[in-house]
Tab-separated table of N, CA and C in Angstrom:
chain	number	residue	atom	x	y	z
A	1	MET	N	114.236	-269.728	-247.521
A	1	MET	CA	115.115	-269.138	-248.494
A	1	MET	C	115.963	-268.090	-247.784
A	2	LYS	N	117.275	-268.290	-247.777
A	2	LYS	CA	118.221	-267.389	-247.118
A	2	LYS	C	118.443	-266.151	-247.985
A	3	VAL	N	118.472	-264.999	-247.335
A	3	VAL	CA	118.666	-263.729	-248.025
A	3	VAL	C	119.984	-263.137	-247.566
A	4	GLU	N	120.813	-262.696	-248.514
A	4	GLU	CA	122.131	-262.170	-248.178
A	4	GLU	C	122.140	-260.664	-247.952
A	5	ASN	N	121.369	-259.915	-248.717
A	5	ASN	CA	121.460	-258.456	-248.672
A	5	ASN	C	120.248	-257.818	-247.976
A	6	VAL	N	120.095	-258.114	-246.702
A	6	VAL	CA	119.018	-257.525	-245.917
A	6	VAL	C	119.558	-256.251	-245.283
A	7	SER	N	118.811	-255.164	-245.431
A	7	SER	CA	119.267	-253.906	-244.828
A	7	SER	C	119.150	-253.987	-243.313
A	8	LYS	N	119.912	-253.140	-242.648
A	8	LYS	CA	119.910	-253.106	-241.187
A	8	LYS	C	118.516	-252.744	-240.657
A	9	ASP	N	117.870	-251.757	-241.297
A	9	ASP	CA	116.525	-251.359	-240.866
A	9	ASP	C	115.501	-252.455	-241.129
A	10	GLY	N	115.655	-253.187	-242.239
A	10	GLY	CA	114.732	-254.274	-242.551
A	10	GLY	C	114.795	-255.385	-241.518
A	11	LYS	N	116.013	-255.748	-241.118
A	11	LYS	CA	116.163	-256.796	-240.108
A	11	LYS	C	115.658	-256.305	-238.758
A	12	LEU	N	115.953	-255.049	-238.426
A	12	LEU	CA	115.471	-254.480	-237.172
A	12	LEU	C	113.943	-254.490	-237.132
A	13	ALA	N	113.312	-254.092	-238.226
A	13	ALA	CA	111.846	-254.093	-238.300
A	13	ALA	C	111.303	-255.511	-238.161
A	14	ALA	N	111.976	-256.482	-238.801
A	14	ALA	CA	111.526	-257.876	-238.739
A	14	ALA	C	111.587	-258.417	-237.317
A	15	ILE	N	112.628	-258.067	-236.586
A	15	ILE	CA	112.767	-258.554	-235.212
A	15	ILE	C	111.791	-257.831	-234.284
A	16	ILE	N	111.702	-256.511	-234.409
A	16	ILE	CA	110.801	-255.740	-233.545
A	16	ILE	C	109.345	-256.127	-233.778
A	17	ALA	N	109.005	-256.527	-234.997
A	17	ALA	CA	107.623	-256.915	-235.307
A	17	ALA	C	107.148	-258.076	-234.440
A	18	HIS	N	108.065	-258.852	-233.899
A	18	HIS	CA	107.697	-260.007	-233.086
A	18	HIS	C	107.584	-259.687	-231.597
A	19	LEU	N	107.878	-258.467	-231.205
A	19	LEU	CA	107.865	-258.121	-229.785
A	19	LEU	C	106.533	-257.492	-229.390
A	20	THR	N	105.812	-258.133	-228.564
A	20	THR	CA	104.486	-257.756	-228.057
A	20	THR	C	103.519	-257.408	-229.186
A	21	PHE	N	102.353	-256.951	-228.824
A	21	PHE	CA	101.361	-256.596	-229.834
A	21	PHE	C	101.637	-255.222	-230.440
A	22	LEU	N	102.467	-254.404	-229.806
A	22	LEU	CA	102.836	-253.100	-230.364
A	22	LEU	C	104.012	-253.197	-231.336
A	23	GLY	N	104.705	-254.307	-231.327
A	23	GLY	CA	105.865	-254.497	-232.187
A	23	GLY	C	105.593	-254.261	-233.666
A	24	PRO	N	104.520	-254.841	-234.234
A	24	PRO	CA	104.247	-254.599	-235.654
A	24	PRO	C	104.000	-253.126	-235.983
A	25	VAL	N	103.394	-252.389	-235.061
A	25	VAL	CA	103.143	-250.961	-235.297
A	25	VAL	C	104.469	-250.196	-235.326
A	26	ILE	N	105.331	-250.472	-234.357
A	26	ILE	CA	106.644	-249.825	-234.311
A	26	ILE	C	107.454	-250.209	-235.537
A	27	ALA	N	107.443	-251.493	-235.896
A	27	ALA	CA	108.193	-251.972	-237.065
A	27	ALA	C	107.674	-251.340	-238.349
A	28	TRP	N	106.364	-251.128	-238.427
A	28	TRP	CA	105.781	-250.493	-239.614
A	28	TRP	C	106.338	-249.085	-239.788
A	29	PHE	N	106.439	-248.332	-238.682
A	29	PHE	CA	107.003	-246.984	-238.757
A	29	PHE	C	108.481	-247.014	-239.137
A	30	ILE	N	109.223	-247.981	-238.630
A	30	ILE	CA	110.639	-248.125	-238.991
A	30	ILE	C	110.770	-248.426	-240.473
A	31	ASN	N	109.870	-249.232	-240.996
A	31	ASN	CA	109.955	-249.704	-242.373
A	31	ASN	C	109.375	-248.709	-243.386
A	32	GLN	N	108.804	-247.617	-242.965
A	32	GLN	CA	108.161	-246.671	-243.875
A	32	GLN	C	109.133	-245.970	-244.818
A	33	GLU	N	110.294	-245.585	-244.343
A	33	GLU	CA	111.227	-244.840	-245.188
A	33	GLU	C	111.820	-245.693	-246.300
A	34	GLU	N	112.332	-246.849	-245.936
A	34	GLU	CA	113.059	-247.666	-246.903
A	34	GLU	C	112.199	-248.710	-247.604
A	35	LYS	N	111.082	-249.093	-247.027
A	35	LYS	CA	110.178	-250.111	-247.580
A	35	LYS	C	110.929	-251.413	-247.900
A	36	ASP	N	111.627	-251.940	-246.916
A	36	ASP	CA	112.386	-253.165	-247.091
A	36	ASP	C	111.438	-254.360	-247.193
A	37	LYS	N	111.641	-255.224	-248.190
A	37	LYS	CA	110.764	-256.377	-248.401
A	37	LYS	C	110.851	-257.379	-247.255
A	38	PHE	N	112.054	-257.541	-246.707
A	38	PHE	CA	112.250	-258.480	-245.603
A	38	PHE	C	111.469	-258.019	-244.375
A	39	GLY	N	111.573	-256.742	-244.046
A	39	GLY	CA	110.829	-256.189	-242.913
A	39	GLY	C	109.334	-256.294	-243.130
A	40	SER	N	108.876	-255.969	-244.337
A	40	SER	CA	107.439	-256.047	-244.655
A	40	SER	C	106.914	-257.471	-244.524
A	41	PHE	N	107.708	-258.429	-244.983
A	41	PHE	CA	107.317	-259.834	-244.900
A	41	PHE	C	107.052	-260.232	-243.456
A	42	TYR	N	107.969	-259.897	-242.553
A	42	TYR	CA	107.817	-260.309	-241.160
A	42	TYR	C	106.818	-259.469	-240.384
A	43	ILE	N	106.594	-258.241	-240.807
A	43	ILE	CA	105.515	-257.463	-240.186
A	43	ILE	C	104.183	-258.137	-240.491
A	44	LYS	N	103.997	-258.560	-241.733
A	44	LYS	CA	102.761	-259.255	-242.114
A	44	LYS	C	102.609	-260.573	-241.355
A	45	GLN	N	103.695	-261.334	-241.237
A	45	GLN	CA	103.640	-262.610	-240.535
A	45	GLN	C	103.269	-262.405	-239.064
A	46	SER	N	103.862	-261.399	-238.442
A	46	SER	CA	103.596	-261.171	-237.031
A	46	SER	C	102.178	-260.667	-236.788
A	47	VAL	N	101.672	-259.818	-237.679
A	47	VAL	CA	100.274	-259.372	-237.577
A	47	VAL	C	99.346	-260.576	-237.771
A	48	GLY	N	99.694	-261.465	-238.679
A	48	GLY	CA	98.890	-262.671	-238.901
A	48	GLY	C	98.833	-263.562	-237.672
A	49	ILE	N	99.966	-263.727	-236.985
A	49	ILE	CA	99.984	-264.528	-235.756
A	49	ILE	C	99.098	-263.874	-234.699
A	50	PHE	N	99.196	-262.554	-234.582
A	50	PHE	CA	98.386	-261.836	-233.595
A	50	PHE	C	96.891	-261.944	-233.919
A	51	LEU	N	96.533	-261.815	-235.195
A	51	LEU	CA	95.126	-261.938	-235.586
A	51	LEU	C	94.609	-263.357	-235.370
A	52	LEU	N	95.446	-264.352	-235.627
A	52	LEU	CA	95.070	-265.740	-235.355
A	52	LEU	C	94.820	-265.929	-233.851
A	53	PHE	N	95.680	-265.324	-233.045
A	53	PHE	CA	95.508	-265.370	-231.593
A	53	PHE	C	94.161	-264.776	-231.191
A	54	LEU	N	93.830	-263.603	-231.758
A	54	LEU	CA	92.553	-262.961	-231.434
A	54	LEU	C	91.361	-263.795	-231.908
A	55	LEU	N	91.459	-264.354	-233.104
A	55	LEU	CA	90.377	-265.165	-233.653
A	55	LEU	C	90.108	-266.396	-232.793
A	56	ILE	N	91.159	-267.111	-232.468
A	56	ILE	CA	90.972	-268.331	-231.664
A	56	ILE	C	90.538	-267.977	-230.248
A	57	SER	N	91.020	-266.847	-229.723
A	57	SER	CA	90.584	-266.408	-228.387
A	57	SER	C	89.096	-266.094	-228.374
A	58	ALA	N	88.576	-265.608	-229.477
A	58	ALA	CA	87.142	-265.312	-229.560
A	58	ALA	C	86.324	-266.592	-229.677
A	59	ILE	N	86.884	-267.604	-230.331
A	59	ILE	CA	86.174	-268.870	-230.527
A	59	ILE	C	86.292	-269.776	-229.305
A	60	LEU	N	87.374	-269.659	-228.551
A	60	LEU	CA	87.667	-270.558	-227.435
A	60	LEU	C	86.572	-270.641	-226.373
A	61	PRO	N	85.870	-269.567	-226.027
A	61	PRO	CA	84.824	-269.696	-225.000
A	61	PRO	C	83.694	-270.659	-225.367
A	62	ILE	N	83.606	-271.067	-226.613
A	62	ILE	CA	82.577	-272.017	-227.034
A	62	ILE	C	82.890	-273.427	-226.516
A	63	VAL	N	84.181	-273.688	-226.236
A	63	VAL	CA	84.616	-275.010	-225.788
A	63	VAL	C	83.976	-275.334	-224.438
A	64	PRO	N	83.494	-276.575	-224.250
A	64	PRO	CA	82.888	-276.953	-222.958
A	64	PRO	C	83.869	-276.737	-221.800
A	65	GLU	N	83.318	-276.466	-220.647
A	65	GLU	CA	84.123	-276.096	-219.488
A	65	GLU	C	85.138	-277.170	-219.084
A	66	PHE	N	84.791	-278.450	-219.173
A	66	PHE	CA	85.719	-279.504	-218.759
A	66	PHE	C	86.914	-279.632	-219.712
A	67	MET	N	86.796	-279.110	-220.919
A	67	MET	CA	87.899	-279.154	-221.892
A	67	MET	C	88.614	-277.811	-222.013
A	68	PHE	N	88.211	-276.830	-221.246
A	68	PHE	CA	88.728	-275.477	-221.427
A	68	PHE	C	90.229	-275.376	-221.171
A	69	MET	N	90.724	-275.862	-220.032
A	69	MET	CA	92.142	-275.714	-219.698
A	69	MET	C	93.062	-276.457	-220.673
A	70	PRO	N	92.805	-277.741	-220.977
A	70	PRO	CA	93.686	-278.407	-221.959
A	70	PRO	C	93.666	-277.716	-223.325
A	71	THR	N	92.515	-277.246	-223.723
A	71	THR	CA	92.406	-276.552	-225.002
A	71	THR	C	93.159	-275.231	-224.959
A	72	LEU	N	93.031	-274.509	-223.880
A	72	LEU	CA	93.712	-273.227	-223.710
A	72	LEU	C	95.227	-273.396	-223.712
A	73	ILE	N	95.708	-274.384	-222.980
A	73	ILE	CA	97.149	-274.636	-222.936
A	73	ILE	C	97.666	-275.042	-224.314
A	74	GLY	N	96.949	-275.917	-224.995
A	74	GLY	CA	97.346	-276.329	-226.342
A	74	GLY	C	97.361	-275.160	-227.313
A	75	PHE	N	96.393	-274.306	-227.188
A	75	PHE	CA	96.312	-273.121	-228.040
A	75	PHE	C	97.511	-272.202	-227.817
A	76	TYR	N	97.851	-271.928	-226.553
A	76	TYR	CA	98.996	-271.063	-226.262
A	76	TYR	C	100.310	-271.677	-226.739
A	77	ILE	N	100.441	-272.974	-226.602
A	77	ILE	CA	101.653	-273.648	-227.095
A	77	ILE	C	101.728	-273.544	-228.610
A	78	PHE	N	100.610	-273.728	-229.294
A	78	PHE	CA	100.561	-273.623	-230.755
A	78	PHE	C	100.978	-272.223	-231.227
A	79	ILE	N	100.426	-271.184	-230.622
A	79	ILE	CA	100.768	-269.804	-230.995
A	79	ILE	C	102.238	-269.529	-230.696
A	80	PHE	N	102.734	-270.023	-229.558
A	80	PHE	CA	104.140	-269.810	-229.202
A	80	PHE	C	105.069	-270.488	-230.197
A	81	ILE	N	104.731	-271.679	-230.657
A	81	ILE	CA	105.552	-272.383	-231.653
A	81	ILE	C	105.559	-271.605	-232.975
A	82	LEU	N	104.403	-271.093	-233.399
A	82	LEU	CA	104.361	-270.268	-234.615
A	82	LEU	C	105.227	-269.026	-234.462
A	83	TRP	N	105.167	-268.401	-233.286
A	83	TRP	CA	105.950	-267.193	-233.022
A	83	TRP	C	107.445	-267.501	-233.070
A	84	ILE	N	107.870	-268.582	-232.426
A	84	ILE	CA	109.283	-268.983	-232.420
A	84	ILE	C	109.756	-269.274	-233.844
A	85	TYR	N	108.945	-269.974	-234.615
A	85	TYR	CA	109.297	-270.316	-235.995
A	85	TYR	C	109.510	-269.046	-236.827
A	86	SER	N	108.599	-268.112	-236.702
A	86	SER	CA	108.709	-266.858	-237.449
A	86	SER	C	109.882	-266.019	-236.952
A	87	PHE	N	110.041	-265.917	-235.651
A	87	PHE	CA	111.133	-265.123	-235.072
A	87	PHE	C	112.491	-265.686	-235.474
A	88	SER	N	112.624	-267.013	-235.507
A	88	SER	CA	113.898	-267.624	-235.898
A	88	SER	C	114.245	-267.297	-237.354
A	89	GLY	N	113.234	-267.208	-238.205
A	89	GLY	CA	113.479	-266.813	-239.587
A	89	GLY	C	113.942	-265.370	-239.693
A	90	ALA	N	113.352	-264.499	-238.895
A	90	ALA	CA	113.746	-263.083	-238.906
A	90	ALA	C	115.179	-262.913	-238.429
A	91	VAL	N	115.564	-263.633	-237.400
A	91	VAL	CA	116.915	-263.515	-236.855
A	91	VAL	C	117.950	-264.099	-237.815
A	92	SER	N	117.600	-265.173	-238.513
A	92	SER	CA	118.562	-265.847	-239.393
A	92	SER	C	118.507	-265.382	-240.845
A	93	ASN	N	117.840	-264.263	-241.115
A	93	ASN	CA	117.755	-263.700	-242.478
A	93	ASN	C	117.141	-264.662	-243.488
A	94	GLU	N	116.120	-265.380	-243.098
A	94	GLU	CA	115.431	-266.307	-243.991
A	94	GLU	C	113.958	-265.938	-244.081
A	95	TYR	N	113.393	-266.101	-245.273
A	95	TYR	CA	111.950	-265.956	-245.438
A	95	TYR	C	111.316	-267.282	-245.042
A	96	LYS	N	110.683	-267.322	-243.877
A	96	LYS	CA	110.000	-268.536	-243.416
A	96	LYS	C	108.512	-268.234	-243.288
A	97	LEU	N	107.729	-268.827	-244.167
A	97	LEU	CA	106.277	-268.700	-244.051
A	97	LEU	C	105.792	-269.541	-242.876
A	98	ILE	N	104.854	-269.015	-242.142
A	98	ILE	CA	104.239	-269.777	-241.065
A	98	ILE	C	103.530	-270.969	-241.711
A	99	PRO	N	103.702	-272.176	-241.155
A	99	PRO	CA	103.050	-273.341	-241.747
A	99	PRO	C	101.535	-273.148	-241.877
A	100	VAL	N	100.982	-273.617	-242.941
A	100	VAL	CA	99.563	-273.648	-243.278
A	100	VAL	C	98.989	-272.268	-243.606
A	101	ILE	N	99.149	-271.282	-242.736
A	101	ILE	CA	98.477	-269.991	-242.943
A	101	ILE	C	99.396	-268.885	-243.451
A	102	GLY	N	100.705	-269.137	-243.546
A	102	GLY	CA	101.651	-268.089	-243.941
A	102	GLY	C	101.392	-267.516	-245.321
A	103	GLY	N	101.122	-268.373	-246.287
A	103	GLY	CA	100.834	-267.912	-247.643
A	103	GLY	C	99.568	-267.068	-247.696
A	104	LEU	N	98.553	-267.499	-246.964
A	104	LEU	CA	97.294	-266.757	-246.903
A	104	LEU	C	97.507	-265.377	-246.276
A	105	ILE	N	98.304	-265.323	-245.232
A	105	ILE	CA	98.597	-264.044	-244.578
A	105	ILE	C	99.276	-263.094	-245.554
A	106	GLN	N	100.253	-263.588	-246.287
A	106	GLN	CA	100.963	-262.737	-247.237
A	106	GLN	C	100.034	-262.223	-248.332
A	107	LYS	N	99.132	-263.077	-248.811
A	107	LYS	CA	98.176	-262.651	-249.846
A	107	LYS	C	97.203	-261.609	-249.317
A	108	LEU	N	96.720	-261.804	-248.087
A	108	LEU	CA	95.743	-260.879	-247.508
A	108	LEU	C	96.311	-259.476	-247.310
A	109	PHE	N	97.572	-259.388	-246.910
A	109	PHE	CA	98.158	-258.097	-246.557
A	109	PHE	C	98.997	-257.476	-247.667
A	110	THR	N	99.018	-258.066	-248.848
A	110	THR	CA	99.794	-257.510	-249.951
A	110	THR	C	98.870	-256.679	-250.834
A	111	LYS	N	99.294	-255.457	-251.128
A	111	LYS	CA	98.500	-254.582	-251.991
A	111	LYS	C	98.549	-255.058	-253.420
A	112	LYS	N	97.431	-255.028	-254.072
A	112	LYS	CA	97.373	-255.365	-255.494
A	112	LYS	C	97.607	-254.086	-256.293
A	113	LYS	N	98.437	-254.184	-257.319
A	113	LYS	CA	98.741	-253.005	-258.146
A	113	LYS	C	98.029	-253.065	-259.465
């Protein structure tokens, strides 16, 4: 869904949220004053990608040694594709949920009122 009226700070927060593991923290501070929905959406998506990375990294050592490298490479490619998909949405002013887990991420990180 394309958004026309994204604030400059919201887009900046959305893009910065995708840069390294510190990006979401920096973007969160940028987004504190204005509380832009677009920035918040992508901060949540980027934290979700990072948490998925940590979760799978913790599970990966269980894989047998002969399958470790192909599994590791596939895992990194999968995370990179999710990151590119999310980053492209932030740059193009579109709300793009990460396939399969995007809705769950948004529900987990949204405050209930």
